[in-house]
Coordinates of C-alpha atoms in Angstrom, one line a residue:
Chain A
M7 CA -9.5 19.4 -18.4
R8 CA -6.3 18.9 -16.4
E9 CA -6.0 16.1 -13.9
I10 CA -3.1 16.7 -11.4
L11 CA -2.2 13.7 -9.2
V12 CA 0.0 13.8 -6.2
L13 CA 2.1 10.6 -5.6
S14 CA 5.2 9.7 -3.7
G15 CA 6.1 6.0 -3.9
K16 CA 7.2 6.0 -0.2
G17 CA 4.4 6.7 2.3
G18 CA 4.5 9.6 4.8
T19 CA 6.5 12.0 2.6
G20 CA 3.8 14.7 2.8
K21 CA 1.4 14.0 -0.1
T22 CA -1.8 14.9 1.8
S23 CA -0.5 18.0 3.6
I24 CA 0.8 19.3 0.2
T25 CA -2.5 18.4 -1.6
A26 CA -4.5 20.3 1.1
A27 CA -2.3 23.3 0.6
F28 CA -2.7 23.1 -3.2
A29 CA -6.4 22.8 -2.7
H30 CA -6.3 26.1 -0.6
V31 CA -4.1 28.1 -3.0
S32 CA -5.6 27.0 -6.3
G33 CA -8.7 28.3 -8.2
H34 CA -11.7 26.3 -9.2
K35 CA -11.2 22.5 -9.1
I36 CA -12.7 19.2 -8.0
I37 CA -10.7 17.7 -5.2
C38 CA -10.3 14.0 -5.1
D39 CA -8.9 11.7 -2.4
L40 CA -7.8 8.6 -4.3
D41 CA -6.4 7.0 -1.1
V42 CA -9.5 4.9 -0.5
D43 CA -7.7 2.5 1.9
T44 CA -6.3 5.0 4.4
P45 CA -7.7 8.4 3.4
D46 CA -6.6 11.4 5.4
L47 CA -7.3 14.5 3.3
H48 CA -10.8 14.8 4.9
L49 CA -9.1 15.4 8.3
L50 CA -7.8 18.7 6.9
L51 CA -10.7 19.6 4.5
Q52 CA -13.5 18.6 6.9
P53 CA -16.0 17.8 4.1
T54 CA -19.8 17.9 4.5
H55 CA -21.2 14.8 2.8
E56 CA -23.8 15.8 0.2
R57 CA -24.1 12.3 -1.3
E58 CA -23.2 8.9 0.1
V59 CA -23.1 5.9 -2.2
Q60 CA -22.5 2.3 -1.2
F61 CA -19.7 0.6 -3.1
Y62 CA -20.3 -3.0 -4.2
A63 CA -17.6 -4.8 -6.2
G64 CA -16.6 -8.3 -6.9
N65 CA -18.0 -11.4 -5.3
E66 CA -17.0 -14.0 -2.7
A67 CA -17.6 -17.7 -2.6
R68 CA -19.6 -19.3 0.2
I69 CA -20.1 -23.1 0.5
N70 CA -23.6 -24.1 1.5
Q71 CA -22.8 -26.9 3.9
A72 CA -26.2 -28.7 3.3
G73 CA -25.3 -29.6 -0.3
C74 CA -21.6 -30.3 0.1
I75 CA -20.5 -33.9 -0.4
G76 CA -16.9 -33.2 0.6
C77 CA -15.4 -34.1 -2.7
G78 CA -12.6 -31.5 -2.2
L79 CA -12.5 -30.4 -5.8
C80 CA -12.9 -26.7 -4.8
E81 CA -9.9 -26.9 -2.4
E82 CA -7.9 -28.6 -5.1
M83 CA -8.7 -26.0 -7.8
C84 CA -8.4 -22.8 -5.7
R85 CA -5.2 -21.1 -6.6
Y86 CA -5.4 -18.7 -3.7
N87 CA -5.3 -21.3 -0.9
A88 CA -8.7 -19.9 0.3
I89 CA -10.5 -23.2 0.8
H90 CA -9.7 -25.6 3.7
H91 CA -11.3 -28.5 5.3
D92 CA -11.3 -29.7 8.9
G93 CA -11.0 -33.2 10.3
L94 CA -14.7 -33.8 9.6
D95 CA -14.4 -32.9 5.9
V96 CA -16.3 -29.6 6.4
F97 CA -15.1 -27.3 3.7
T98 CA -15.0 -23.6 4.2
V99 CA -13.9 -20.5 2.3
D100 CA -11.5 -18.0 4.0
P101 CA -13.0 -14.7 2.9
I102 CA -9.6 -12.9 3.4
R103 CA -7.9 -15.1 0.8
C104 CA -10.8 -15.5 -1.6
E105 CA -10.1 -13.7 -4.8
G106 CA -13.6 -13.9 -6.1
C107 CA -12.6 -15.8 -9.3
K108 CA -15.7 -18.1 -9.4
V109 CA -13.6 -21.2 -10.2
C110 CA -15.0 -23.2 -7.2
V111 CA -18.5 -22.0 -7.9
T112 CA -18.3 -23.1 -11.6
F113 CA -16.7 -26.5 -11.0
C114 CA -18.6 -27.6 -7.9
P115 CA -20.3 -30.8 -9.1
E116 CA -23.2 -30.3 -6.6
E117 CA -23.6 -26.6 -7.5
T118 CA -23.6 -25.8 -3.8
I119 CA -21.3 -22.8 -3.7
S120 CA -23.0 -19.4 -3.8
F121 CA -21.3 -16.2 -5.0
P122 CA -22.8 -13.1 -3.4
E123 CA -21.7 -9.6 -4.3
K124 CA -19.4 -7.9 -1.8
H125 CA -20.2 -4.6 -0.1
C126 CA -16.7 -3.2 0.0
G127 CA -17.1 0.5 1.1
R128 CA -18.7 3.8 0.6
W129 CA -18.0 6.9 -1.4
Y130 CA -19.0 10.5 -1.1
V131 CA -19.5 13.7 -2.9
S132 CA -18.9 16.5 -0.4
T133 CA -18.5 20.2 -0.1
T134 CA -15.4 21.7 1.5
R135 CA -14.2 25.3 2.0
F136 CA -12.0 24.8 -1.0
G137 CA -14.6 23.3 -3.4
T138 CA -16.3 20.0 -4.2
M139 CA -14.6 16.9 -3.0
V140 CA -15.0 13.2 -4.1
H141 CA -13.7 10.7 -1.6
A142 CA -14.3 7.2 -0.2
Q143 CA -13.6 4.7 2.5
L144 CA -13.0 1.1 1.6
F145 CA -13.9 -1.1 4.5
P146 CA -10.8 -2.2 6.4
G147 CA -9.3 -5.4 4.8
E148 CA -11.4 -5.1 1.6
E149 CA -10.2 -5.5 -1.9
N150 CA -11.0 -3.8 -5.2
S151 CA -9.3 -0.5 -4.3
G152 CA -8.3 -0.1 -8.0
R153 CA -12.0 -0.2 -9.1
L154 CA -13.0 2.3 -6.4
V155 CA -10.2 4.6 -7.5
A156 CA -11.4 4.4 -11.1
L157 CA -15.0 5.1 -10.0
L158 CA -13.9 8.2 -8.0
K159 CA -12.0 9.5 -11.0
Q160 CA -14.9 9.0 -13.3
E161 CA -17.2 10.8 -10.8
A162 CA -14.8 13.7 -10.4
K163 CA -14.7 14.1 -14.2
K164 CA -18.4 14.1 -14.5
L165 CA -18.7 16.7 -11.7
A166 CA -16.1 18.9 -13.4
K167 CA -18.0 18.8 -16.7
E168 CA -21.3 19.7 -15.0
K169 CA -19.7 22.6 -13.1
Q170 CA -17.5 23.6 -16.0
I171 CA -14.4 23.3 -13.9
D172 CA -11.2 22.5 -15.8
C173 CA -9.0 21.1 -13.0
I174 CA -9.1 17.9 -10.9
L175 CA -6.6 17.8 -8.0
S176 CA -6.1 14.3 -6.6
D177 CA -4.3 13.0 -3.6
G178 CA -2.7 9.6 -4.4
V179 CA -1.6 6.4 -2.6
P180 CA 1.9 5.2 -1.7
G181 CA 3.4 2.3 -3.7
V182 CA 3.4 1.5 -7.4
G183 CA 0.7 -1.3 -7.5
C184 CA -2.9 -1.6 -8.3
P185 CA -4.5 1.6 -6.9
V186 CA -1.5 3.7 -8.1
I187 CA -1.8 2.3 -11.6
S188 CA -5.5 2.9 -11.5
S189 CA -5.0 6.5 -10.4
L190 CA -2.5 7.2 -13.2
S191 CA -4.9 6.4 -15.9
G192 CA -5.8 9.6 -17.6
A193 CA -3.8 11.8 -15.3
D194 CA -2.1 14.8 -17.1
F195 CA 0.6 15.6 -14.6
V196 CA 2.0 13.8 -11.5
V197 CA 3.5 15.7 -8.6
I198 CA 6.0 13.3 -6.9
V199 CA 6.6 14.3 -3.3
T200 CA 9.9 12.8 -2.0
E201 CA 12.2 13.3 0.9
P202 CA 16.0 13.3 1.2
T203 CA 16.4 9.8 2.6
P204 CA 17.6 6.6 1.0
S205 CA 14.0 5.3 1.0
G206 CA 12.6 8.6 -0.4
R207 CA 15.1 8.5 -3.3
H208 CA 14.7 4.8 -4.1
D209 CA 10.9 5.1 -4.1
L210 CA 11.0 8.3 -6.2
E211 CA 12.9 6.5 -8.9
R212 CA 10.4 3.6 -8.9
V213 CA 7.3 5.8 -9.1
A214 CA 9.0 8.0 -11.7
G215 CA 9.7 4.8 -13.7
L216 CA 6.0 4.0 -13.4
C217 CA 5.0 7.4 -14.8
R218 CA 7.4 6.8 -17.7
H219 CA 5.9 3.4 -18.3
F220 CA 2.5 5.0 -18.7
R221 CA 3.9 8.0 -20.5
T222 CA 2.6 10.5 -17.9
R223 CA 4.5 13.8 -17.2
A224 CA 5.8 14.3 -13.7
G225 CA 7.5 16.9 -11.6
V226 CA 9.2 16.6 -8.2
I227 CA 8.9 18.3 -4.7
I228 CA 11.6 17.5 -2.2
N229 CA 9.9 17.8 1.2
K230 CA 12.1 18.4 4.3
F231 CA 15.0 19.0 2.0
D232 CA 17.1 20.5 4.8
L233 CA 17.1 17.1 6.7
N234 CA 20.0 16.0 4.5
D235 CA 21.6 18.3 2.0
E236 CA 23.7 15.6 0.3
Q237 CA 20.6 13.4 -0.4
S238 CA 18.7 16.5 -1.6
S239 CA 21.4 17.3 -4.1
H240 CA 21.4 13.7 -5.4
I241 CA 17.6 14.0 -6.0
E242 CA 18.1 17.4 -7.7
K243 CA 20.7 15.8 -10.0
Y244 CA 18.4 12.9 -10.7
C245 CA 15.6 15.3 -11.7
R246 CA 17.9 17.3 -14.0
D247 CA 19.3 14.1 -15.6
N248 CA 15.9 12.7 -16.2
G249 CA 14.0 15.9 -17.2
Y250 CA 11.7 16.1 -14.2
P251 CA 11.1 19.7 -13.3
L252 CA 11.9 20.5 -9.6
L253 CA 8.8 22.2 -8.4
A254 CA 9.9 23.0 -4.8
K255 CA 12.3 22.3 -2.0
L256 CA 10.2 22.6 1.1
P257 CA 11.9 23.0 4.6
H258 CA 11.3 20.7 7.5
D259 CA 8.8 22.8 9.5
A260 CA 6.8 21.9 12.6
L261 CA 4.1 24.1 11.2
V262 CA 2.9 21.2 9.0
T263 CA 2.1 19.1 12.1
E264 CA 0.6 22.1 13.9
A265 CA -1.7 22.7 10.9
M266 CA -2.6 19.0 10.9
V267 CA -3.6 19.1 14.5
K268 CA -5.8 22.2 13.8
G269 CA -7.4 20.5 10.8
R270 CA -6.0 23.2 8.5
A271 CA -3.9 23.5 5.4
V272 CA -0.4 24.7 6.2
T273 CA -1.0 27.7 3.9
E274 CA -3.9 28.8 6.1
C275 CA -1.7 29.2 9.2
G276 CA -0.3 32.6 8.6
E277 CA 2.7 33.6 6.4
S278 CA 5.5 31.1 6.3
K279 CA 8.4 30.2 4.1
I280 CA 6.9 26.8 3.4
G281 CA 3.5 28.3 2.6
L282 CA 5.1 30.7 0.1
D283 CA 7.2 27.8 -1.5
I284 CA 4.0 25.8 -2.0
R285 CA 2.3 28.7 -3.7
V286 CA 5.3 29.1 -6.1
A287 CA 5.1 25.3 -6.7
W288 CA 1.4 25.5 -7.6
E289 CA 2.2 28.4 -10.0
K290 CA 4.8 26.2 -11.8
I291 CA 2.3 23.4 -12.0
E292 CA -0.3 25.8 -13.5
Q293 CA 2.2 26.8 -16.1
L294 CA 3.2 23.3 -16.9
T295 CA -0.3 22.1 -17.4
R296 CA -1.9 25.0 -19.2
Chain B
M22 CA 8.3 -17.1 15.4
K23 CA 7.2 -14.7 12.6
I24 CA 6.8 -11.0 13.5
T25 CA 5.3 -8.6 11.0
V26 CA 5.8 -4.9 11.3
A27 CA 2.9 -3.1 9.8
S28 CA 1.3 0.3 10.0
G29 CA -1.7 1.6 8.1
K30 CA -0.3 5.0 7.3
G31 CA 2.9 5.0 5.3
G32 CA 6.1 6.6 6.6
T33 CA 5.5 5.9 10.3
G34 CA 8.7 4.0 10.7
K35 CA 8.1 0.3 9.7
T36 CA 11.4 0.0 8.0
T37 CA 13.2 1.8 10.9
V38 CA 11.7 -0.6 13.4
T39 CA 12.3 -3.7 11.3
A40 CA 16.0 -2.8 10.6
S41 CA 16.5 -2.0 14.3
L42 CA 14.9 -5.2 15.5
A43 CA 17.1 -7.2 13.1
A44 CA 20.2 -5.4 14.5
V45 CA 19.4 -6.3 18.1
W46 CA 17.7 -9.7 17.6
D47 CA 19.3 -12.4 19.9
R48 CA 18.3 -15.5 17.9
P49 CA 19.1 -16.6 14.3
L50 CA 17.0 -14.4 12.1
L51 CA 15.6 -14.0 8.6
A52 CA 14.8 -10.3 7.8
V53 CA 12.1 -10.2 5.1
D54 CA 10.9 -7.2 3.0
L55 CA 7.3 -7.8 1.9
D56 CA 6.8 -4.2 0.8
V57 CA 7.3 -5.4 -2.7
E58 CA 6.0 -2.2 -4.3
E59 CA 8.6 0.0 -2.5
P60 CA 11.1 -2.3 -0.9
N61 CA 13.5 -0.3 1.3
L62 CA 14.8 -2.6 4.0
H63 CA 18.0 -3.4 2.1
L64 CA 18.9 0.3 2.1
F65 CA 19.3 0.1 5.9
L66 CA 20.5 -3.5 6.5
Q67 CA 22.8 -3.3 3.4
P68 CA 23.0 -7.1 3.0
E69 CA 25.3 -8.7 0.6
I70 CA 22.8 -9.8 -2.1
S71 CA 23.4 -13.0 -3.8
T72 CA 23.9 -12.5 -7.6
D73 CA 21.4 -15.2 -8.7
V74 CA 18.2 -13.2 -8.9
E75 CA 15.1 -15.3 -9.1
K76 CA 12.1 -14.2 -11.1
A77 CA 8.6 -14.8 -9.9
W78 CA 5.8 -15.7 -12.4
M79 CA 2.1 -16.0 -12.5
E80 CA 0.5 -18.6 -14.7
I81 CA -1.7 -17.0 -17.3
P82 CA -3.4 -18.4 -20.4
V83 CA -2.1 -18.2 -24.0
L84 CA -4.5 -18.7 -26.9
D85 CA -4.2 -21.3 -29.6
A86 CA -6.7 -19.6 -32.0
E87 CA -6.9 -22.6 -34.3
K88 CA -8.4 -24.8 -31.5
C89 CA -10.8 -22.1 -30.3
T90 CA -14.4 -22.5 -31.3
L91 CA -15.5 -19.1 -29.8
C92 CA -17.9 -20.8 -27.4
G93 CA -17.4 -18.1 -24.9
D94 CA -17.2 -20.3 -21.8
C95 CA -13.9 -18.7 -20.7
V96 CA -15.3 -15.2 -21.2
N97 CA -18.3 -16.0 -19.0
L98 CA -16.1 -17.5 -16.2
C99 CA -13.5 -14.7 -16.1
Q100 CA -14.3 -12.2 -13.3
F101 CA -11.4 -9.9 -14.2
K102 CA -12.3 -8.7 -17.7
A103 CA -9.1 -10.5 -19.0
I104 CA -10.8 -12.2 -21.9
S105 CA -13.2 -10.7 -24.4
L106 CA -15.1 -12.1 -27.4
M107 CA -16.1 -9.8 -30.2
I108 CA -17.8 -11.2 -33.2
S109 CA -15.2 -13.8 -34.3
T110 CA -12.2 -12.8 -32.2
L111 CA -11.2 -14.0 -28.7
T112 CA -8.8 -11.5 -27.1
L113 CA -6.7 -12.1 -24.0
Y114 CA -5.6 -9.1 -21.8
P115 CA -2.7 -10.6 -19.9
D116 CA -2.3 -7.6 -17.6
M117 CA -5.8 -8.0 -16.3
C118 CA -5.4 -11.7 -15.5
H119 CA -5.5 -12.8 -11.8
G120 CA -4.1 -16.2 -12.6
C121 CA -7.1 -18.2 -11.3
G122 CA -6.7 -20.9 -14.0
G123 CA -10.4 -21.1 -14.5
C124 CA -10.4 -20.4 -18.3
M125 CA -7.8 -23.1 -18.9
A126 CA -9.8 -25.6 -16.9
I127 CA -13.1 -24.8 -18.5
C128 CA -11.9 -24.8 -22.1
S129 CA -12.9 -28.2 -23.5
K130 CA -11.1 -27.7 -26.8
G131 CA -7.6 -27.2 -25.3
A132 CA -7.4 -23.8 -26.9
L133 CA -6.0 -22.1 -23.8
G134 CA -2.4 -23.2 -22.9
K135 CA -0.1 -22.2 -20.1
G136 CA 1.8 -19.0 -20.4
Q137 CA 3.4 -16.7 -17.8
R138 CA 3.5 -13.1 -16.7
E139 CA 6.5 -11.8 -14.7
L140 CA 5.5 -10.5 -11.3
G141 CA 8.9 -9.3 -10.2
T142 CA 12.1 -10.5 -8.7
I143 CA 13.1 -12.3 -5.4
H144 CA 16.4 -11.4 -3.8
Q145 CA 18.3 -13.2 -1.1
G146 CA 21.3 -12.1 0.9
R147 CA 23.2 -12.0 4.2
V148 CA 24.3 -9.5 6.7
G149 CA 26.5 -11.1 9.3
E150 CA 24.6 -14.1 10.7
T151 CA 21.2 -12.7 9.6
R152 CA 19.7 -13.9 6.3
F153 CA 17.8 -11.5 4.1
L154 CA 14.9 -12.0 1.7
S155 CA 12.9 -9.5 -0.4
G156 CA 10.7 -9.2 -3.4
T157 CA 10.6 -6.3 -5.9
L158 CA 7.5 -5.8 -8.0
R159 CA 8.0 -5.3 -11.7
I160 CA 7.2 -1.7 -12.7
G161 CA 3.9 -1.8 -14.4
E162 CA 2.7 -4.9 -12.6
A163 CA -0.5 -4.1 -10.6
M164 CA -0.9 -7.1 -8.4
S165 CA 1.5 -7.4 -5.4
P166 CA -0.1 -10.2 -3.4
P167 CA 1.0 -13.0 -5.8
L168 CA 4.7 -11.9 -5.6
M169 CA 4.3 -11.6 -1.8
E170 CA 3.0 -15.1 -1.6
A171 CA 6.0 -16.3 -3.6
V172 CA 8.4 -14.5 -1.1
K173 CA 6.4 -16.0 1.8
K174 CA 6.8 -19.5 0.5
K175 CA 10.5 -19.0 0.2
M176 CA 10.5 -17.6 3.7
D177 CA 8.6 -20.6 5.1
D178 CA 11.1 -23.0 3.5
I179 CA 14.1 -21.2 5.1
L180 CA 12.4 -21.0 8.5
E181 CA 11.5 -24.7 8.5
L182 CA 15.0 -25.7 7.4
E183 CA 17.0 -23.4 9.7
G184 CA 14.7 -22.8 12.6
R185 CA 15.2 -19.0 12.4
D186 CA 12.8 -16.3 13.5
A187 CA 11.5 -13.9 10.9
V188 CA 11.0 -10.1 11.1
I189 CA 8.9 -8.9 8.3
D190 CA 8.6 -5.4 6.9
A191 CA 5.0 -5.0 5.6
P192 CA 3.6 -2.6 3.0
P193 CA 1.5 0.4 4.3
G194 CA -2.3 0.4 4.2
V195 CA -5.0 -1.9 5.5
S196 CA -6.3 -3.6 2.3
C197 CA -5.2 -6.7 0.5
P198 CA -1.4 -6.3 0.3
A199 CA -1.1 -5.3 3.9
L200 CA -3.4 -8.2 5.0
C201 CA -1.4 -10.6 2.8
A202 CA 1.7 -9.6 4.8
V203 CA 0.3 -10.0 8.3
M204 CA -2.2 -12.9 7.9
D205 CA 0.3 -15.8 8.4
S206 CA 2.3 -14.0 11.1
D207 CA 2.5 -15.0 14.8
V208 CA 2.8 -11.5 16.1
I209 CA 1.8 -8.1 14.6
V210 CA 3.7 -5.0 15.6
L211 CA 1.9 -1.8 14.4
V212 CA 4.0 1.3 14.1
A213 CA 2.1 4.5 14.6
D214 CA 2.8 8.2 15.1
A215 CA 0.7 10.5 17.2
T216 CA -0.2 13.0 14.5
P217 CA -3.9 13.2 13.4
F218 CA -3.1 11.3 10.2
G219 CA -1.1 8.7 12.1
L220 CA -3.9 8.1 14.6
H221 CA -6.7 7.9 12.0
D222 CA -4.8 5.3 10.0
F223 CA -3.8 3.4 13.1
K224 CA -7.5 3.1 14.0
L225 CA -8.2 1.7 10.6
A226 CA -5.3 -0.7 10.9
W227 CA -6.5 -1.9 14.3
E228 CA -10.0 -2.4 12.9
S229 CA -8.6 -4.4 10.0
F230 CA -6.0 -6.5 11.7
S231 CA -7.7 -7.2 15.1
S232 CA -10.2 -9.4 13.2
L233 CA -7.2 -11.8 12.6
A234 CA -7.1 -12.3 16.4
K235 CA -3.3 -12.4 16.6
P236 CA -1.2 -11.0 19.4
T237 CA -0.8 -7.4 18.4
G238 CA 1.0 -4.5 20.0
V239 CA 2.0 -1.0 19.0
V240 CA 5.2 1.0 18.7
I241 CA 4.7 4.7 19.0
N242 CA 7.2 6.6 16.9
R243 CA 8.0 10.3 17.1
A244 CA 6.5 10.1 20.6
G245 CA 5.8 13.6 22.0
M246 CA 4.7 14.9 18.6
G247 CA 1.0 15.5 17.8
T248 CA -1.5 14.7 20.5
R249 CA -2.0 12.2 23.4
E250 CA -5.1 10.7 21.8
I251 CA -3.3 7.5 20.6
Y252 CA -2.6 6.6 24.2
T253 CA -6.2 6.9 25.1
F254 CA -7.2 4.8 22.1
C255 CA -4.7 2.1 23.1
G256 CA -5.9 2.2 26.7
E257 CA -9.5 1.8 25.7
N258 CA -8.8 -1.1 23.4
A259 CA -6.3 -2.8 25.6
I260 CA -3.6 -2.6 23.0
P261 CA -0.2 -3.1 24.6
I262 CA 2.4 -0.3 23.9
L263 CA 5.6 -2.3 23.1
A264 CA 7.9 0.7 22.7
E265 CA 8.1 4.4 22.3
I266 CA 10.7 6.0 20.0
P267 CA 11.2 9.7 20.9
F268 CA 10.6 12.6 18.5
D269 CA 14.1 13.8 17.8
R270 CA 15.5 15.5 14.7
K271 CA 18.7 13.6 15.3
I272 CA 16.8 10.3 14.6
A273 CA 15.4 11.8 11.4
E274 CA 18.8 12.8 10.3
A275 CA 20.4 9.4 11.1
Y276 CA 17.5 7.8 9.1
S277 CA 18.2 10.2 6.2
Q278 CA 21.8 8.9 6.2
G279 CA 20.6 5.3 5.9
R280 CA 21.6 4.4 9.5
I281 CA 20.0 1.8 11.7
I282 CA 18.3 3.7 14.6
A283 CA 19.1 1.1 17.2
E284 CA 22.8 1.8 16.6
V285 CA 22.6 5.6 16.9
S286 CA 22.9 5.7 20.7
A287 CA 23.0 3.3 23.7
E288 CA 19.6 4.6 24.8
L289 CA 18.0 3.8 21.4
G290 CA 19.7 0.4 21.5
T291 CA 17.9 -0.3 24.8
V292 CA 14.5 0.8 23.3
F293 CA 14.8 -2.0 20.7
S294 CA 16.2 -4.7 23.0
S295 CA 13.3 -4.1 25.3
L296 CA 11.0 -4.1 22.3
Q297 CA 12.3 -7.5 21.5
K298 CA 11.6 -8.7 25.0
N299 CA 8.1 -7.3 24.9
I300 CA 7.4 -9.0 21.6
R301 CA 8.4 -12.3 23.0
A302 CA 6.2 -11.7 26.1
L303 CA 3.3 -10.8 23.8
A304 CA 3.8 -13.9 21.7
A305 CA 3.8 -16.0 24.8
G306 CA 0.5 -14.5 25.8
D307 CA 2.1 -12.8 28.8
T308 CA 0.6 -9.4 28.5
G309 CA 1.4 -8.6 32.1
E310 CA 5.0 -8.4 31.2
V311 CA 4.4 -6.0 28.4
G312 CA 4.2 -2.3 28.8
D313 CA 7.1 -1.5 31.1
A314 CA 9.0 -0.4 28.0

């Protein structure tokens, strides 16, 4: 089984458009959108939900006012600044700041803080024109994206086994934090999509560093390479010096936005240079992961 | 006044807008990069960074096995699977710890002492009269909000002492790190583009941030690209449009050279000075003044 993950570090470099095109040009696979916070892949793949599952994770503290004696121990012990009291010594928990650590619940001398489980989002198994897709939507502002990412990956693996499919193609999240680290666990190959800008370069180096940290192999796609030739050659040199295969240099092409508006993968919109380059890139990934 | 520039979708132009606002701002300013996972603001503002880099830490437990009686109280309390008890061994997983301090407080034998985990680094600098502050998450560290809180604390100290305004570059997304960046701000500026992805994520950001009930407006970047739907959505939800940055390959090229967009042309300079004016009007609750950008 091969798990191929598309990352970028910087947001907006083209992860999702490229993942959708890979989903179009590749053979059997399970498609996975691991961006559970701001998922976009479904806008191109238009999945039909076959299964919808509610996602519960973590808990949140709630002070039952009737039993509260206003001692203030909870506010004092909370490391997340999530408990405050007003002028009348009414103590309340700010759900946005509450980390769900249970410290206030455990130490409240009156045992008057409850700790209900949180309903954080939904996840789906769907069918698309390119195959089965696993995806989710965390409710806006919710936490536990790392846990939901891990759950989606687990589900994708299970489905792949059932259907005897040997490839999982995942669209990732920007950044290098919790959901990215969670998405890297067990991945065989990371496709880093960058762009020839100071931010693109800087963030490429950080996400490549993260792949190194977790000993995961990675290759690079320079998107919109013709925006700045000098920056592009710096990135190429960085890839050569650090042993990251350059998978493609994709041109800046309005076709990508046009495809997005139509809800299509760019490779579905007739013959194009960018479409051809993406096919070649996928071939290289196939060879590198076989 | 604290203004946070946020987005939802990544790559819509948060850093472009933050750097340009810093360039045209007419009061003493502190420019803050709270995108600690991928900090980029320094690449455009190019501040002179002070050499004394400060590290940020989280307090985590360390085990004194001799004092531990294997009672399991800490394991039962920990919600983050950072402590396990197997037969006769208590094991700590420092990377999983959220630093709540519960285990140290509940241990009656004093077997859990105070240790630290490095979250990342905090940098300060100056560019002209503007002060600069940013955090950089350590590679391999999963939690960004604690480092962001450390940067925010530093920011509040500076603002209180020097009476500056702050323009804050937020991380993308609408979950915990993004909320951490916007929740203590006075004004939220959402940067969106009119592509289907941009619109979809902008709606999520609006849903997430509007619950904070803070003055919020939108900057439409790459205006003219994609569809008109975003204007309809803003109209229906009475979201003031604070500025529009035209879709122009020249802007993308200038950005790729690390230039500040407000300095590319006189017209673009005007876009950002009028954005500043609109932000002030929005903060003052004067929505009638906003929108003639």
